[in-house]
Coordinates of C-alpha atoms and ligand atoms in Angstrom, one line a residue:
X1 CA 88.2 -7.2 -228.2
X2 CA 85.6 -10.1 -228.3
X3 CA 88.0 -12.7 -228.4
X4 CA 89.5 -11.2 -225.2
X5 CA 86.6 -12.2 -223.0
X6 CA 86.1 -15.6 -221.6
X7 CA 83.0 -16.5 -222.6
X8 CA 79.8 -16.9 -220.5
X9 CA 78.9 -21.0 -221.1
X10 CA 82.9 -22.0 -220.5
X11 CA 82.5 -24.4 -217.2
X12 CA 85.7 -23.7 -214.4
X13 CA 87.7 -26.1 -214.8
X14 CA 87.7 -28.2 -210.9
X15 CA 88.2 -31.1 -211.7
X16 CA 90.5 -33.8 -214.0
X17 CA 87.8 -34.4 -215.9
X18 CA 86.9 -31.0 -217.3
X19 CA 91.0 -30.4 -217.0
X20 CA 91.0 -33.4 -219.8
X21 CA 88.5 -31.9 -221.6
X22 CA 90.7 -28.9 -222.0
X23 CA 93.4 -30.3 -222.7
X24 CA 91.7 -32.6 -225.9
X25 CA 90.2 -29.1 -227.1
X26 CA 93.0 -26.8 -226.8
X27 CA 95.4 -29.5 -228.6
X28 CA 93.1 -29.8 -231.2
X29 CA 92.8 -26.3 -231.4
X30 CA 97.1 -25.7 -231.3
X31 CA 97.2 -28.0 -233.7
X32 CA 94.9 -26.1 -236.3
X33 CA 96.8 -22.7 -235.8
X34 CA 100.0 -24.0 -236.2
X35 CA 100.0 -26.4 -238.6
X36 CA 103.8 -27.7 -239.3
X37 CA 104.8 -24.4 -238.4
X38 CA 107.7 -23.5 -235.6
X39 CA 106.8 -21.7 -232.4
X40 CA 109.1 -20.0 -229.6
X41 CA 107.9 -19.7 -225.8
X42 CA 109.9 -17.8 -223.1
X43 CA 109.7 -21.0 -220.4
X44 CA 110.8 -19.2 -216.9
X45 CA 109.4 -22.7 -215.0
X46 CA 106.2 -20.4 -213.3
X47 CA 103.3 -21.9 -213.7
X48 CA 101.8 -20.3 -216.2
X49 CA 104.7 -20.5 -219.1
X50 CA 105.2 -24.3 -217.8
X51 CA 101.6 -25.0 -217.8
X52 CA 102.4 -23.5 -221.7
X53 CA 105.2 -25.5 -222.5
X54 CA 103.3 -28.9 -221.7
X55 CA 100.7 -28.3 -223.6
X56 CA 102.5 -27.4 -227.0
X57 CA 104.6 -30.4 -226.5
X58 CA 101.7 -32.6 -226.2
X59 CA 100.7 -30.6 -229.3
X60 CA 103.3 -29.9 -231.7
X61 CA 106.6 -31.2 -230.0
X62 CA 109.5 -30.8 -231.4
X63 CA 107.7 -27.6 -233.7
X64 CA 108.2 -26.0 -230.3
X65 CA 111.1 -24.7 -229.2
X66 CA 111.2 -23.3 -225.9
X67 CA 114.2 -20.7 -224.2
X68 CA 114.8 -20.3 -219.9
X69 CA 117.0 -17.7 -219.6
X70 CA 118.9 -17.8 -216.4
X71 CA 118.8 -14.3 -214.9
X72 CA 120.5 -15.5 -211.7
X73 CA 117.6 -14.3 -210.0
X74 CA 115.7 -17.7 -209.7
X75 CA 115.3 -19.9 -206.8
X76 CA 117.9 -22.7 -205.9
X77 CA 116.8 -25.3 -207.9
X78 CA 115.0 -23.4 -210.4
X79 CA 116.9 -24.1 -213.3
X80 CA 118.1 -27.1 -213.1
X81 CA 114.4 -28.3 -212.2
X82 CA 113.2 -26.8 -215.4
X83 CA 116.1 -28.7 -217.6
X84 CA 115.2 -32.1 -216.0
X85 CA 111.2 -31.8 -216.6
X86 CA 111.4 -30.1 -220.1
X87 CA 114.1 -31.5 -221.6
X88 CA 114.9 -34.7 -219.8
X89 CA 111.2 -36.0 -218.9
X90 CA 109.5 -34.2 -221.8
X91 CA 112.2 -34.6 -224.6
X92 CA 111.5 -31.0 -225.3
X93 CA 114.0 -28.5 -227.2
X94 CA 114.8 -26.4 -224.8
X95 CA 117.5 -23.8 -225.3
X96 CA 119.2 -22.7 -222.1
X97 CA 120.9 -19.7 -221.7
X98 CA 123.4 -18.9 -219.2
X99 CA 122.9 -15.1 -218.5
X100 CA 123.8 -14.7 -215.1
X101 CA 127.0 -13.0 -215.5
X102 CA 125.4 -10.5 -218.1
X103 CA 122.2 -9.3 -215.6
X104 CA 124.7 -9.4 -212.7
X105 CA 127.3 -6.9 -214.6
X106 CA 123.8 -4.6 -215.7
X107 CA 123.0 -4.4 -212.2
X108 CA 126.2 -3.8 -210.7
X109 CA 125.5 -0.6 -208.4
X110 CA 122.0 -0.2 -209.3
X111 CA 120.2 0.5 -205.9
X112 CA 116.8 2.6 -206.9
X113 CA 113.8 -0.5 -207.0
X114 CA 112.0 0.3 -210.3
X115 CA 115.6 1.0 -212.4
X116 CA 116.4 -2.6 -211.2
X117 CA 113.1 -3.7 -212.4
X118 CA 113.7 -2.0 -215.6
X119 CA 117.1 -3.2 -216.4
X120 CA 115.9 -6.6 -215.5
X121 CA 113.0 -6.3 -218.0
X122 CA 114.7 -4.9 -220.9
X123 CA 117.6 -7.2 -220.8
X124 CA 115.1 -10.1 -220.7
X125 CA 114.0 -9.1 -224.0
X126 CA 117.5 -8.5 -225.2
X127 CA 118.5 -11.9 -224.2
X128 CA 115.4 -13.5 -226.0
X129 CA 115.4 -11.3 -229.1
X130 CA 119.0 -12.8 -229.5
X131 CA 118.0 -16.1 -229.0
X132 CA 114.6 -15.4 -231.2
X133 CA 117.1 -14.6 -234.1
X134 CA 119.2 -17.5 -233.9
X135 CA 116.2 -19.7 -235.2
X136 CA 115.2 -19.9 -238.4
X137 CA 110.8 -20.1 -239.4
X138 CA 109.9 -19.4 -236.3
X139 CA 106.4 -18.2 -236.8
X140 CA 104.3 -18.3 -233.5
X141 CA 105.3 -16.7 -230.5
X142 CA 103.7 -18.4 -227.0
X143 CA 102.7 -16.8 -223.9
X144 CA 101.6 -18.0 -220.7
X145 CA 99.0 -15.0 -220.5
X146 CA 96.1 -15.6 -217.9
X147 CA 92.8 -14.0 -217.8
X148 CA 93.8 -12.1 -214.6
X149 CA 96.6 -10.4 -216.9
X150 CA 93.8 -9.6 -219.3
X151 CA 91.3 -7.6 -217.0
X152 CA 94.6 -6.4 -215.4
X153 CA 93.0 -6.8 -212.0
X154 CA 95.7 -7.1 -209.8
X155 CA 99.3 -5.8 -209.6
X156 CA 100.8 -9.0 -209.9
X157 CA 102.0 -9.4 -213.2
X158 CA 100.8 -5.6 -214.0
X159 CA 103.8 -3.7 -213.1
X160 CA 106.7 -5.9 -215.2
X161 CA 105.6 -4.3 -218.6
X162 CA 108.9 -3.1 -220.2
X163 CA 107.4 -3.3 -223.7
X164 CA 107.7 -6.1 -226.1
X165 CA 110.1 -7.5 -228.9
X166 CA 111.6 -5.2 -232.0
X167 CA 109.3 -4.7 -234.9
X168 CA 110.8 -6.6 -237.0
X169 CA 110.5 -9.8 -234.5
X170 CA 106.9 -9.9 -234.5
X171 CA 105.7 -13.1 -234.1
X172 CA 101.3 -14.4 -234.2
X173 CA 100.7 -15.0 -230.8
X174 CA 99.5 -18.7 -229.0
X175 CA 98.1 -17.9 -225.7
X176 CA 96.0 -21.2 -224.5
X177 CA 95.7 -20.4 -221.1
X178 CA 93.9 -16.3 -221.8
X179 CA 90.8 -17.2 -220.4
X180 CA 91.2 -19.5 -217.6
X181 CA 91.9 -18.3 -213.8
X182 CA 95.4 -19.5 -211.9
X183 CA 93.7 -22.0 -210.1
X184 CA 92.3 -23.7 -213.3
X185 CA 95.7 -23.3 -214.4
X186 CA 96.9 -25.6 -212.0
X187 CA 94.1 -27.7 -212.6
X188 CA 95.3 -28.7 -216.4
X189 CA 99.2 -28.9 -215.2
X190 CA 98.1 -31.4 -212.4
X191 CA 97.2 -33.4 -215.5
X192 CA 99.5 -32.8 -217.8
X193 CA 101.2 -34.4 -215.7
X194 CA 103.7 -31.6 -214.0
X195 CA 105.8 -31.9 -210.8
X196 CA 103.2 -30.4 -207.7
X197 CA 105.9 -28.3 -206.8
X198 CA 105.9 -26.7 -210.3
X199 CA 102.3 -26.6 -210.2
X200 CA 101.3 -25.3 -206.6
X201 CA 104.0 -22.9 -206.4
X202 CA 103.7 -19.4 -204.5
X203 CA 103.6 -16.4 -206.5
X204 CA 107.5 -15.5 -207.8
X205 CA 107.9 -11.7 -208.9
X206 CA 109.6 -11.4 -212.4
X207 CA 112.3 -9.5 -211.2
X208 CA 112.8 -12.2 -208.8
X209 CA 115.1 -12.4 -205.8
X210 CA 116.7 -9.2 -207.1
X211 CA 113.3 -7.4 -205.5
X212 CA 114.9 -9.3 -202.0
X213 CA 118.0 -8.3 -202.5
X214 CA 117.4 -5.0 -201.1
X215 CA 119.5 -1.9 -202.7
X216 CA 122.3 -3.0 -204.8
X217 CA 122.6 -6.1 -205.7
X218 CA 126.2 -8.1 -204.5
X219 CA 126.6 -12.2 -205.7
X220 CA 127.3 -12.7 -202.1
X221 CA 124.3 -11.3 -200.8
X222 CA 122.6 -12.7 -203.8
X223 CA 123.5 -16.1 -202.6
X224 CA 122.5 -15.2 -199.1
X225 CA 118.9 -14.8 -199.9
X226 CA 118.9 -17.6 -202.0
X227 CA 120.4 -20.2 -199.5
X228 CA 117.9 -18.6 -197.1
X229 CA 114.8 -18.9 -199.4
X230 CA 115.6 -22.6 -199.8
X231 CA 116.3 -23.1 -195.9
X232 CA 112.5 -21.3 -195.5
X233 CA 111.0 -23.2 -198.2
X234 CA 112.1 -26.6 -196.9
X235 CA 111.1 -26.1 -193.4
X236 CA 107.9 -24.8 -194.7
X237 CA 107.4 -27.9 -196.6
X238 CA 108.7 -30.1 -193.6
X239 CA 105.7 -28.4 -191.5
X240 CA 102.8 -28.6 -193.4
X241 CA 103.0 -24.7 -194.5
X242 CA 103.9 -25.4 -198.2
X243 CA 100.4 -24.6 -199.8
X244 CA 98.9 -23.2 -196.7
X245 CA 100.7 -19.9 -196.5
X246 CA 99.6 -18.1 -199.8
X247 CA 103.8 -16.7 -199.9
X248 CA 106.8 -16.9 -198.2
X249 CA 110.0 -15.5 -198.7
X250 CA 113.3 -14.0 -197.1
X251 CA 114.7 -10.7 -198.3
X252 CA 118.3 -9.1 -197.1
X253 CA 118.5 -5.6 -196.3
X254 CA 121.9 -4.0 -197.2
X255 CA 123.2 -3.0 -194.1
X256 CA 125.4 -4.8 -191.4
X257 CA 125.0 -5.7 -187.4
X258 CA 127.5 -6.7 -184.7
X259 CA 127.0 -10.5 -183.9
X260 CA 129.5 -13.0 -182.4
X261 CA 130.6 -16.7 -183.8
X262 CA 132.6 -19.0 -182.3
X263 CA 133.6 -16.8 -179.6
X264 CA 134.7 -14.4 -182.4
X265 CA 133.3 -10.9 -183.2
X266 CA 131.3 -10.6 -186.1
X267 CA 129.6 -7.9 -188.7
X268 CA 127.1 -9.7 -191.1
X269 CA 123.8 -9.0 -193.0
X270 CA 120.2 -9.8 -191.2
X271 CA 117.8 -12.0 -193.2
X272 CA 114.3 -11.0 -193.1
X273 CA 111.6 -13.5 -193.5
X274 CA 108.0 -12.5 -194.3
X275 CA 105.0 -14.9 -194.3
X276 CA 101.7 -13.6 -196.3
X277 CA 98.3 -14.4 -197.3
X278 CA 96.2 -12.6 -199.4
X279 CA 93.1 -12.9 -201.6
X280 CA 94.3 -10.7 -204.3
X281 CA 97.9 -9.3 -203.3
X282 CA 95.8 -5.7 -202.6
X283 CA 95.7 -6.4 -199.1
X284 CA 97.5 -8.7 -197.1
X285 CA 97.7 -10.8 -193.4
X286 CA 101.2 -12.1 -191.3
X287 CA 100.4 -15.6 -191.1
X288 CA 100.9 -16.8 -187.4
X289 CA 104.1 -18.8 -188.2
X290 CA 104.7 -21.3 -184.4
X291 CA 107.3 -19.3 -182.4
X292 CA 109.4 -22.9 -182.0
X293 CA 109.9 -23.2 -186.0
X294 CA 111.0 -19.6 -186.2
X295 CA 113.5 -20.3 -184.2
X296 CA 114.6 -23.1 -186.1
X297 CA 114.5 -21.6 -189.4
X298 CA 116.5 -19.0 -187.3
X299 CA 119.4 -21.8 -185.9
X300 CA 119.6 -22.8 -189.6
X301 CA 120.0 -19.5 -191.3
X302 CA 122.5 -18.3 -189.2
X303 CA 124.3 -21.6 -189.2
X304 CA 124.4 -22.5 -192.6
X305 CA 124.1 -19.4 -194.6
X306 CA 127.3 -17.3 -195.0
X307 CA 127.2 -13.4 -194.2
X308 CA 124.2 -14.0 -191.9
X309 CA 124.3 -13.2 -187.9
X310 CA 120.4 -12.3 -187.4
X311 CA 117.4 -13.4 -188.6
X312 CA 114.2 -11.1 -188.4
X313 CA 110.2 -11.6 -188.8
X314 CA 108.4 -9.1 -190.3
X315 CA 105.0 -8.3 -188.5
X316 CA 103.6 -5.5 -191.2
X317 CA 100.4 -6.5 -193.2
X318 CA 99.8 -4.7 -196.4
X319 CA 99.2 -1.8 -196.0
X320 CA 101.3 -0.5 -194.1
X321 CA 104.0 -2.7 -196.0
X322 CA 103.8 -3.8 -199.1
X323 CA 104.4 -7.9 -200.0
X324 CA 108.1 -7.7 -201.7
X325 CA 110.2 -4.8 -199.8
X326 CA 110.7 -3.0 -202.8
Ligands
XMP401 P1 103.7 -5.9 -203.5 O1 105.1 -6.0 -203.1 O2 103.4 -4.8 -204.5 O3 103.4 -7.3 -204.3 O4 102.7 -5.9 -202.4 C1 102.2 -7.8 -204.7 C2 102.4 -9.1 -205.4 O5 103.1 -8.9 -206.7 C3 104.3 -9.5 -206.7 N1 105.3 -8.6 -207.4 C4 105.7 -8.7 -208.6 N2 105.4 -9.6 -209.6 N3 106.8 -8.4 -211.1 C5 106.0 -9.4 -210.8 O6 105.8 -10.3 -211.7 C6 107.2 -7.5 -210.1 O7 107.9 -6.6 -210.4 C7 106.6 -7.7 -208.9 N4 106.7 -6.9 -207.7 C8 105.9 -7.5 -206.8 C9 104.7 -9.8 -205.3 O8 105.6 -11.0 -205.2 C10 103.3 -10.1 -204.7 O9 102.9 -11.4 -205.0

């Protein structure tokens, strides 16, 4: 397991300088492992497999080919923000697939957290492995491991281990990043030259909004945290939050209250928003988010976002809570 621990004379990377310095080495070193050789990277747009993706096509280009899958789980924006810096700045080959429907039709019904996690996982893989075996010489197989998912320290990434690809799809691995720390990650996108907003992004869960989509999963409810998350996001961003607040989110519970619009009686879904920091993601704090910008966020949500009549905060550090609400 020597090669699996960072060793003792490598500097943290703080600043662009020791980030370039990185970057010249680990090219150099990409390079000399794979040759003219073809290599496959599952690119969700986190930081860690986009950090990945810029590298190899500084590196090998084209020899790289890289796959998002579209769970319909991502952010607003997600996807079409990962097309326009891969393939459209970066003249990447970028495979996109359109899987929405497919995860959607899995989950259909599914209410019990870790089965949704599960079936999220394993169809990953399925969709991948299918994609995997569409290409021909693909030799090297590219992960956006971090040192943190090494020592296995914290839960983040820990818990979204639904084994790997088939036997017969076993690829070498390329893992650049295994011995560097998230915030040196950051470090090296900032100069490969990555979007901040790619870069400095909070923590996004795997399963992703289908962990805030509480209980089974509907589209329309779907969509209601996801035009929430965006409303949130912005008016984060607009007040000086973004990058402050270590994550914020809003999830929707699946049960109904009485509210009234235009005069009219109605019965629509709550959106809960929670506001966290946290060292590790053991424990965690409510950030003091201003009264006045709550109610804001609140005038928005419930005026722009369909099937919404309430908007909660949640007050519960970790523990009691935990971060995601399931
Ligand atoms: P909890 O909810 O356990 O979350 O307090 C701690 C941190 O882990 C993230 N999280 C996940 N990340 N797959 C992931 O990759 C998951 O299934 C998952 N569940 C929670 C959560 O967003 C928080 O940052």
């Amino acid at each position: 397991m020597a090669n699996n621990v960072r060793p003792e004379t490598m500097e943290r990377i703080t600043t662009p300088e020791l980030a370039r310095a990185f970057i010249a080495e680990q090219l150099d070193a990409l390079r000399a492992q794979i040759g003219d050789k073809k290599v496959l990277l599952a690119l969700s747009g986190g930081v860690d497999s986009s950090v990945v993706a810029a590298l190899l096509i500084k590196a090998v280009g084209k020899q790289l080919t890289c796959v998002h899958v579209n769970h319909g789980l991502l952010r607003k924006g997600e996807p079409e923000q990962v097309i326009r810096v891969f393939r459209d700045e970066m003249d990447a080959n970028l495979v996109y697939v359109d899987a929405v429907d497919r995860f959607l039709d899995k989950l259909a019904g599914v209410s019990e957290p870790e089965r949704k996690r599960k079936i999220i996982g394993a169809e990953f893989i399925r969709v991948f492995e299918e994609e995997a075996r569409k290409l021909d010489g693909i030799e090297f197989l590219a992960q956006g491991t971090i040192y943190p998912d090494i020592l296995e320290s914290g839960p983040v990434k820990a818990h979204h281990n639904v084994g790997g690809l088939p036997e017969d799809l076993q690829f070498e691995l390329v893992e650049p990043l295994k011995f560097l720390y998230k915030d040196e990650v950051r470090v090296v996108g900032h100069e490969l030259g990555l979007p901040d907003n790619m870069v400095y992004r909070q923590p996004f869960p795997g399963p992703g909004l289908g962990v805030r989509c509480v209980g089974a999963i509907t589209r329309d409810r779907l969509e209601a945290v996801r035009e929430s998350d965006a409303i949130l996001r912005e008016e984060f961003a607009k007040n000086g939050l973004e990058g402050k607040v270590w994550q914020y989110f809003t999830i929707v519970p699946d049960f109904k209250s009485t509210g009234i619009k235009d005069g009219l009686r109605t019965y629509d879904w709550p959106v809960v928003i929670r506001a966290v920091n946290t060292r590790d993601a053991v424990t965690a704090t409510v950030e003091d988010v201003p009264f006045a910008l709550l109610q804001h966020i609140t005038a928005r949500i419930t005026s722009e976002v369909k099937g919404v009549n309430r908007v909660l905060f949640d007050l519960t550090p970790k523990p009691s809570g935990t971060i995601e609400w399931e």
